[in-house]
Amino acid sequence: MQRRHLLIGGASLFALSGCASAGAVENAVSGAVAALTTADEARIARAVLPATAPRAELLQPWTGPYEGVPPWDKVTAPKMRQAVLEGIELQRADIAAIANNPEAPTFANTMAAMEMAGEPLDRALNVFSVMTSNIGGEQWDALETELSPILSAASDEITFNEKLFQRIKAVADGADATGLNAQQKRLAERSRDAFIRNGAALNANGKAELGRINTELSNAFTRFGQKVVADENTWTVIANEAGLKGLPDSNKAAAAAAARARNLQGWAILNTRSSVDPFLTFADDRALREQVWRKFIMRGDNGDANDTKSTIAQIVALRQQRARLLGFANHAEWRMQDTMAKTPAAAMDLMQRVWAPAKARVAEEVADMKAIAGHDIEPWDYLYYAEKVRKAKYDLDQNELKPYFELHAVRAASFYMAERLYGFVFKRLPQGQVSTFEPDVTTYEVTDKATGKLIGLYYADDFARPGKRSGAWMTTYRSFSKLTGSKPILASNNNNFVKAPDGQPLLISLDDAETLFHEFGHALHYFSSNVTYPSFGNTPRDFVEYPSQVHEHWVLSRPILDGYMKHVETKQPMPQALVDKIEASSTFNQGYATVSYLSSALVDMDLHTQGTPPTDIAAFEKASLDRLGMPREIVMRHRLPQFNHLFTSDAYSAGYYSYLWSEVMDADTWAYFEESGDVFNPDIGGRFKSIILAPGNTTDRGDAYRQFRGRNPDVAALLKVRGFPVS
């Protein structure tokens, strides 16, 4: 939702309004106001907005079950184009009505009205984002290329509306005088400050220049993402079965199925992490491992039409121009204004504290591997020989684990976790009962166990397909909001597993199982939401990963292992002896895991704190890694030419550190559960839901954590989890 992303990420409150308007009562002398209900605020806000019915089919209110669901069966690119263009016009009319309202600005007629403006466009854009991310293809790429700069300009038009800004500023500046409560004041002040950060206080020339920069950035983000998807829609063909020696049968079957789906002879290793990592871990053929590895790490960096380096150079230059225009030294300082870390220095301090012990651990891991390999370890050797060391040191073979992690069982286990912790019950719906954007998508009804109340609808899109972007992510099609009318929450999780042949189980790795629980944690965050204002459903970037990361820990909890992680053939739960091996090796290979991630985060921050943006991206990446002393045996988890987090939007730019920042809270929270003696402790789970998940960004998230834990998070918990020295 372009508009709300622009304004703030925020929370909820009980509504009070400012002055006499549409039924509000004001004491003209004291400025005190009478309390309004949320329904009153919604009525006042709606009265401000034009009552124009949209014409485009994809702008209409959603119909069908669950108080309306996206009309996937009606979605086409031409219809979407019509909807977005008309939706922008309707939003423009909403904003004009708020800005030009002759009545004095109040919380209800300005802030609440802003929260409700542009609803038809929001609906269309939620569907549009799914079509570009989950379906893709030439027609959606073309439409995204056309509409991205138009949407960017429409967003700037709101920010640069001087009358609108002055109304928001008046509400925020007068918050105390008009008796706004703490949450209303937070919403108004954060909106005012976000407008200023995004150029509302610039003069006419400055706004014109910023508009140009934002439009060019929008175009560049689209180009970058499309080039990476094109490079990921490739594969390495293994002609002879000998090239698959060492691979588990499940991975061989998946590679064969991938080849058949593409009318290829032999086996295909798709150029996505879920296919590449198992090959690098188990395949005995060293030359083929190198071939697969090079193809994967060179996405976007092949000097062809899909090379992204010139696009990156343009993006970082534009970001620096924007930062300077807005009064900041660099892009990182601008981006980090509304985060928990606050400054690049604070983020760097945490990363550097972890970087040194992580590099030291890599040296130990490499020494262990060289003793087995008898030669130097190259990046395409690391996972392979790490697995050999794991087996030698801990008698643990990853192939022993995969039979316990069948996809459907893992998902059922995640539902059990949600029920035990938060009282959410997931019930699978028959195929076709709810429209989906792809036949493979499954849907589940979500209800509250105690009351039977409907919470929402959950969509699971698990499988890779041409055009779909790589990785795993969570999306909401409709979030909870009391102001706009409480309706069932619509959320989805999206993965890129390669389908198993018909009739065979789809076995995934422990890492994939933890990723599934992680993304499900994002969905649980939204299903728990209990906010009044839509903007308050979001949280700061370096907090939002915390509630998702902590859920990874439950994968290996004994109740879940006993109930769900059963061997696909013997049907027996994972024996404790095997769990003990996993736990004994839990800090194994943490050097690799930490350095591969943290190098990406450090290079991100280095790139976005440069006074003069680099023009040679390859040279910068190398120089930055040299400054860090990057171990030669490891490559960044996300090299710059394929770093979607950084270059498909501003969302995680100068912000990839946030996973580590969140992990400090995540590790400390898991320690809290463990120390209680019950990892499903109902009191802690209930407090986590009510304090951390449900309120969104109602209050400062650092304050919320202290309320939950009774103190600040302890970094030592993170170092302990990773097996690093805590001193």
PDB file of C-alpha atoms in Angstrom, residues 540-701:
ATOM      1  CA  PRO A 540      10.033  -0.524  12.566  1.00  0.00           C
ATOM      2  CA  ARG A 541      12.137  -2.493  10.133  1.00  0.00           C
ATOM      3  CA  ASP A 542      14.624  -3.632  12.782  1.00  0.00           C
ATOM      4  CA  PHE A 543      11.791  -4.892  15.010  1.00  0.00           C
ATOM      5  CA  VAL A 544       9.564  -6.613  12.459  1.00  0.00           C
ATOM      6  CA  GLU A 545      11.865  -9.634  12.023  1.00  0.00           C
ATOM      7  CA  TYR A 546      11.961 -10.310  15.770  1.00  0.00           C
ATOM      8  CA  PRO A 547       8.466 -11.827  16.122  1.00  0.00           C
ATOM      9  CA  SER A 548       9.122 -14.026  13.093  1.00  0.00           C
ATOM     10  CA  GLN A 549      12.644 -15.160  14.005  1.00  0.00           C
ATOM     11  CA  VAL A 550      11.709 -16.301  17.494  1.00  0.00           C
ATOM     12  CA  HIS A 551       9.211 -18.807  16.070  1.00  0.00           C
ATOM     13  CA  GLU A 552      12.007 -20.758  14.388  1.00  0.00           C
ATOM     14  CA  HIS A 553      13.005 -22.170  17.789  1.00  0.00           C
ATOM     15  CA  TRP A 554       9.853 -24.258  18.166  1.00  0.00           C
ATOM     16  CA  VAL A 555      10.701 -26.511  15.198  1.00  0.00           C
ATOM     17  CA  LEU A 556      12.800 -28.824  17.384  1.00  0.00           C
ATOM     18  CA  SER A 557      10.711 -28.599  20.548  1.00  0.00           C
ATOM     19  CA  ARG A 558       9.808 -32.033  21.845  1.00  0.00           C
ATOM     20  CA  PRO A 559       5.990 -31.678  21.608  1.00  0.00           C
ATOM     21  CA  ILE A 560       6.262 -30.760  17.923  1.00  0.00           C
ATOM     22  CA  LEU A 561       8.780 -33.505  17.181  1.00  0.00           C
ATOM     23  CA  ASP A 562       6.607 -36.114  18.880  1.00  0.00           C
ATOM     24  CA  GLY A 563       3.402 -35.019  17.245  1.00  0.00           C
ATOM     25  CA  TYR A 564       4.475 -34.057  13.737  1.00  0.00           C
ATOM     26  CA  MET A 565       8.096 -34.596  12.732  1.00  0.00           C
ATOM     27  CA  LYS A 566       7.748 -38.315  12.110  1.00  0.00           C
ATOM     28  CA  HIS A 567       9.907 -40.362   9.771  1.00  0.00           C
ATOM     29  CA  VAL A 568       8.213 -40.488   6.390  1.00  0.00           C
ATOM     30  CA  GLU A 569       8.643 -44.288   6.196  1.00  0.00           C
ATOM     31  CA  THR A 570       8.712 -45.620   9.781  1.00  0.00           C
ATOM     32  CA  LYS A 571       6.187 -43.041  11.070  1.00  0.00           C
ATOM     33  CA  GLN A 572       8.223 -42.816  14.274  1.00  0.00           C
ATOM     34  CA  PRO A 573       9.017 -39.440  15.828  1.00  0.00           C
ATOM     35  CA  MET A 574      12.582 -38.222  15.767  1.00  0.00           C
ATOM     36  CA  PRO A 575      14.441 -40.108  18.514  1.00  0.00           C
ATOM     37  CA  GLN A 576      15.925 -38.072  21.315  1.00  0.00           C
ATOM     38  CA  ALA A 577      19.386 -39.372  20.463  1.00  0.00           C
ATOM     39  CA  LEU A 578      19.130 -37.668  17.063  1.00  0.00           C
ATOM     40  CA  VAL A 579      17.766 -34.489  18.654  1.00  0.00           C
ATOM     41  CA  ASP A 580      20.719 -34.549  21.061  1.00  0.00           C
ATOM     42  CA  LYS A 581      23.072 -34.727  18.088  1.00  0.00           C
ATOM     43  CA  ILE A 582      21.355 -31.726  16.508  1.00  0.00           C
ATOM     44  CA  GLU A 583      21.563 -29.755  19.742  1.00  0.00           C
ATOM     45  CA  ALA A 584      25.179 -30.753  20.285  1.00  0.00           C
ATOM     46  CA  SER A 585      25.936 -29.470  16.803  1.00  0.00           C
ATOM     47  CA  SER A 586      23.654 -26.429  17.083  1.00  0.00           C
ATOM     48  CA  THR A 587      26.608 -24.046  17.095  1.00  0.00           C
ATOM     49  CA  PHE A 588      28.345 -26.021  14.358  1.00  0.00           C
ATOM     50  CA  ASN A 589      29.034 -24.041  11.175  1.00  0.00           C
ATOM     51  CA  GLN A 590      27.886 -20.823  12.823  1.00  0.00           C
ATOM     52  CA  GLY A 591      31.000 -19.163  11.477  1.00  0.00           C
ATOM     53  CA  TYR A 592      29.774 -19.785   7.942  1.00  0.00           C
ATOM     54  CA  ALA A 593      26.151 -18.865   8.701  1.00  0.00           C
ATOM     55  CA  THR A 594      27.092 -15.655  10.486  1.00  0.00           C
ATOM     56  CA  VAL A 595      29.797 -14.462   8.102  1.00  0.00           C
ATOM     57  CA  SER A 596      27.732 -15.123   4.958  1.00  0.00           C
ATOM     58  CA  TYR A 597      24.813 -13.104   6.379  1.00  0.00           C
ATOM     59  CA  LEU A 598      26.746 -10.430   8.254  1.00  0.00           C
ATOM     60  CA  SER A 599      29.055  -9.629   5.340  1.00  0.00           C
ATOM     61  CA  SER A 600      25.944  -8.731   3.320  1.00  0.00           C
ATOM     62  CA  ALA A 601      24.684  -6.491   6.123  1.00  0.00           C
ATOM     63  CA  LEU A 602      28.050  -4.790   6.609  1.00  0.00           C
ATOM     64  CA  VAL A 603      28.541  -4.152   2.890  1.00  0.00           C
ATOM     65  CA  ASP A 604      25.000  -2.749   2.743  1.00  0.00           C
ATOM     66  CA  MET A 605      25.811  -0.250   5.502  1.00  0.00           C
ATOM     67  CA  ASP A 606      29.215   0.538   3.977  1.00  0.00           C
ATOM     68  CA  LEU A 607      27.622   1.221   0.604  1.00  0.00           C
ATOM     69  CA  HIS A 608      24.978   3.539   2.011  1.00  0.00           C
ATOM     70  CA  THR A 609      27.281   5.589   4.255  1.00  0.00           C
ATOM     71  CA  GLN A 610      29.683   6.564   1.471  1.00  0.00           C
ATOM     72  CA  GLY A 611      30.039  10.321   0.975  1.00  0.00           C
ATOM     73  CA  THR A 612      30.626   9.716  -2.728  1.00  0.00           C
ATOM     74  CA  PRO A 613      28.561   6.825  -4.114  1.00  0.00           C
ATOM     75  CA  PRO A 614      30.652   4.287  -6.047  1.00  0.00           C
ATOM     76  CA  THR A 615      30.220   3.945  -9.783  1.00  0.00           C
ATOM     77  CA  ASP A 616      32.108   0.660 -10.158  1.00  0.00           C
ATOM     78  CA  ILE A 617      29.944  -1.695  -8.098  1.00  0.00           C
ATOM     79  CA  ALA A 618      32.132  -4.768  -8.596  1.00  0.00           C
ATOM     80  CA  ALA A 619      35.204  -2.872  -7.401  1.00  0.00           C
ATOM     81  CA  PHE A 620      33.320  -1.465  -4.419  1.00  0.00           C
ATOM     82  CA  GLU A 621      32.029  -4.871  -3.340  1.00  0.00           C
ATOM     83  CA  LYS A 622      35.548  -6.310  -3.477  1.00  0.00           C
ATOM     84  CA  ALA A 623      37.099  -3.348  -1.647  1.00  0.00           C
ATOM     85  CA  SER A 624      34.425  -3.399   1.048  1.00  0.00           C
ATOM     86  CA  LEU A 625      34.957  -7.115   1.661  1.00  0.00           C
ATOM     87  CA  ASP A 626      38.722  -6.585   1.739  1.00  0.00           C
ATOM     88  CA  ARG A 627      38.269  -3.901   4.411  1.00  0.00           C
ATOM     89  CA  LEU A 628      36.254  -6.379   6.452  1.00  0.00           C
ATOM     90  CA  GLY A 629      38.826  -9.134   6.008  1.00  0.00           C
ATOM     91  CA  MET A 630      36.211 -11.422   4.439  1.00  0.00           C
ATOM     92  CA  PRO A 631      37.341 -15.059   4.556  1.00  0.00           C
ATOM     93  CA  ARG A 632      38.134 -16.201   1.021  1.00  0.00           C
ATOM     94  CA  GLU A 633      36.300 -19.487   1.538  1.00  0.00           C
ATOM     95  CA  ILE A 634      32.886 -17.794   1.857  1.00  0.00           C
ATOM     96  CA  VAL A 635      30.803 -15.575  -0.403  1.00  0.00           C
ATOM     97  CA  MET A 636      28.193 -13.074   0.775  1.00  0.00           C
ATOM     98  CA  ARG A 637      24.764 -14.601   1.213  1.00  0.00           C
ATOM     99  CA  HIS A 638      23.458 -11.887  -1.091  1.00  0.00           C
ATOM    100  CA  ARG A 639      26.024 -10.337  -3.406  1.00  0.00           C
ATOM    101  CA  LEU A 640      25.165  -6.806  -4.517  1.00  0.00           C
ATOM    102  CA  PRO A 641      24.186  -7.759  -8.114  1.00  0.00           C
ATOM    103  CA  GLN A 642      21.327  -9.954  -6.805  1.00  0.00           C
ATOM    104  CA  PHE A 643      20.540  -8.226  -3.483  1.00  0.00           C
ATOM    105  CA  ASN A 644      16.764  -7.823  -3.842  1.00  0.00           C
ATOM    106  CA  HIS A 645      16.421  -6.578  -0.258  1.00  0.00           C
ATOM    107  CA  LEU A 646      18.428  -3.484  -1.150  1.00  0.00           C
ATOM    108  CA  PHE A 647      17.576  -2.661  -4.729  1.00  0.00           C
ATOM    109  CA  THR A 648      13.937  -3.548  -5.469  1.00  0.00           C
ATOM    110  CA  SER A 649      12.765  -0.851  -3.028  1.00  0.00           C
ATOM    111  CA  ASP A 650      14.089   1.247  -0.163  1.00  0.00           C
ATOM    112  CA  ALA A 651      12.612  -1.155   2.399  1.00  0.00           C
ATOM    113  CA  TYR A 652      15.771  -2.926   3.598  1.00  0.00           C
ATOM    114  CA  SER A 653      18.384  -0.540   2.217  1.00  0.00           C
ATOM    115  CA  ALA A 654      20.811   0.395   4.994  1.00  0.00           C
ATOM    116  CA  GLY A 655      18.696  -2.052   6.950  1.00  0.00           C
ATOM    117  CA  TYR A 656      19.833  -5.616   6.327  1.00  0.00           C
ATOM    118  CA  TYR A 657      21.415  -5.406   9.788  1.00  0.00           C
ATOM    119  CA  SER A 658      17.860  -5.613  11.156  1.00  0.00           C
ATOM    120  CA  TYR A 659      17.872  -9.423  11.171  1.00  0.00           C
ATOM    121  CA  LEU A 660      20.769  -9.364  13.632  1.00  0.00           C
ATOM    122  CA  TRP A 661      19.210  -6.549  15.658  1.00  0.00           C
ATOM    123  CA  SER A 662      15.997  -8.569  15.875  1.00  0.00           C
ATOM    124  CA  GLU A 663      17.899 -11.741  16.695  1.00  0.00           C
ATOM    125  CA  VAL A 664      19.170 -10.192  19.927  1.00  0.00           C
ATOM    126  CA  MET A 665      15.567  -9.894  21.105  1.00  0.00           C
ATOM    127  CA  ASP A 666      14.691 -13.267  19.574  1.00  0.00           C
ATOM    128  CA  ALA A 667      17.479 -15.139  21.415  1.00  0.00           C
ATOM    129  CA  ASP A 668      16.693 -13.380  24.690  1.00  0.00           C
ATOM    130  CA  THR A 669      12.994 -14.232  24.322  1.00  0.00           C
ATOM    131  CA  TRP A 670      13.679 -17.910  23.647  1.00  0.00           C
ATOM    132  CA  ALA A 671      15.880 -17.991  26.736  1.00  0.00           C
ATOM    133  CA  TYR A 672      12.880 -16.606  28.665  1.00  0.00           C
ATOM    134  CA  PHE A 673      10.687 -19.515  27.504  1.00  0.00           C
ATOM    135  CA  GLU A 674      13.394 -22.097  28.197  1.00  0.00           C
ATOM    136  CA  GLU A 675      14.184 -20.747  31.653  1.00  0.00           C
ATOM    137  CA  SER A 676      10.492 -21.109  32.572  1.00  0.00           C
ATOM    138  CA  GLY A 677      10.749 -24.881  32.090  1.00  0.00           C
ATOM    139  CA  ASP A 678       7.979 -24.928  29.455  1.00  0.00           C
ATOM    140  CA  VAL A 679       8.648 -23.704  25.913  1.00  0.00           C
ATOM    141  CA  PHE A 680       4.875 -23.415  25.499  1.00  0.00           C
ATOM    142  CA  ASN A 681       4.501 -21.502  28.771  1.00  0.00           C
ATOM    143  CA  PRO A 682       0.958 -20.091  28.468  1.00  0.00           C
ATOM    144  CA  ASP A 683       1.676 -17.005  30.575  1.00  0.00           C
ATOM    145  CA  ILE A 684       4.733 -15.994  28.533  1.00  0.00           C
ATOM    146  CA  GLY A 685       2.971 -16.863  25.272  1.00  0.00           C
ATOM    147  CA  GLY A 686      -0.041 -14.778  26.256  1.00  0.00           C
ATOM    148  CA  ARG A 687       2.118 -11.810  27.240  1.00  0.00           C
ATOM    149  CA  PHE A 688       4.134 -12.110  24.017  1.00  0.00           C
ATOM    150  CA  LYS A 689       0.906 -11.970  22.031  1.00  0.00           C
ATOM    151  CA  SER A 690      -0.654  -9.091  23.979  1.00  0.00           C
ATOM    152  CA  ILE A 691       2.479  -6.926  24.399  1.00  0.00           C
ATOM    153  CA  ILE A 692       4.640  -7.711  21.362  1.00  0.00           C
ATOM    154  CA  LEU A 693       2.288  -8.919  18.605  1.00  0.00           C
ATOM    155  CA  ALA A 694      -1.171  -7.393  19.036  1.00  0.00           C
ATOM    156  CA  PRO A 695      -0.385  -3.667  19.521  1.00  0.00           C
ATOM    157  CA  GLY A 696       1.623  -3.167  16.336  1.00  0.00           C
ATOM    158  CA  ASN A 697       3.541   0.055  16.868  1.00  0.00           C
ATOM    159  CA  THR A 698       1.232   1.587  19.474  1.00  0.00           C
ATOM    160  CA  THR A 699       4.196   2.495  21.654  1.00  0.00           C
ATOM    161  CA  ASP A 700       7.956   2.598  21.254  1.00  0.00           C
ATOM    162  CA  ARG A 701       8.962  -1.002  20.568  1.00  0.00           C
TER     163      ARG A 701
END
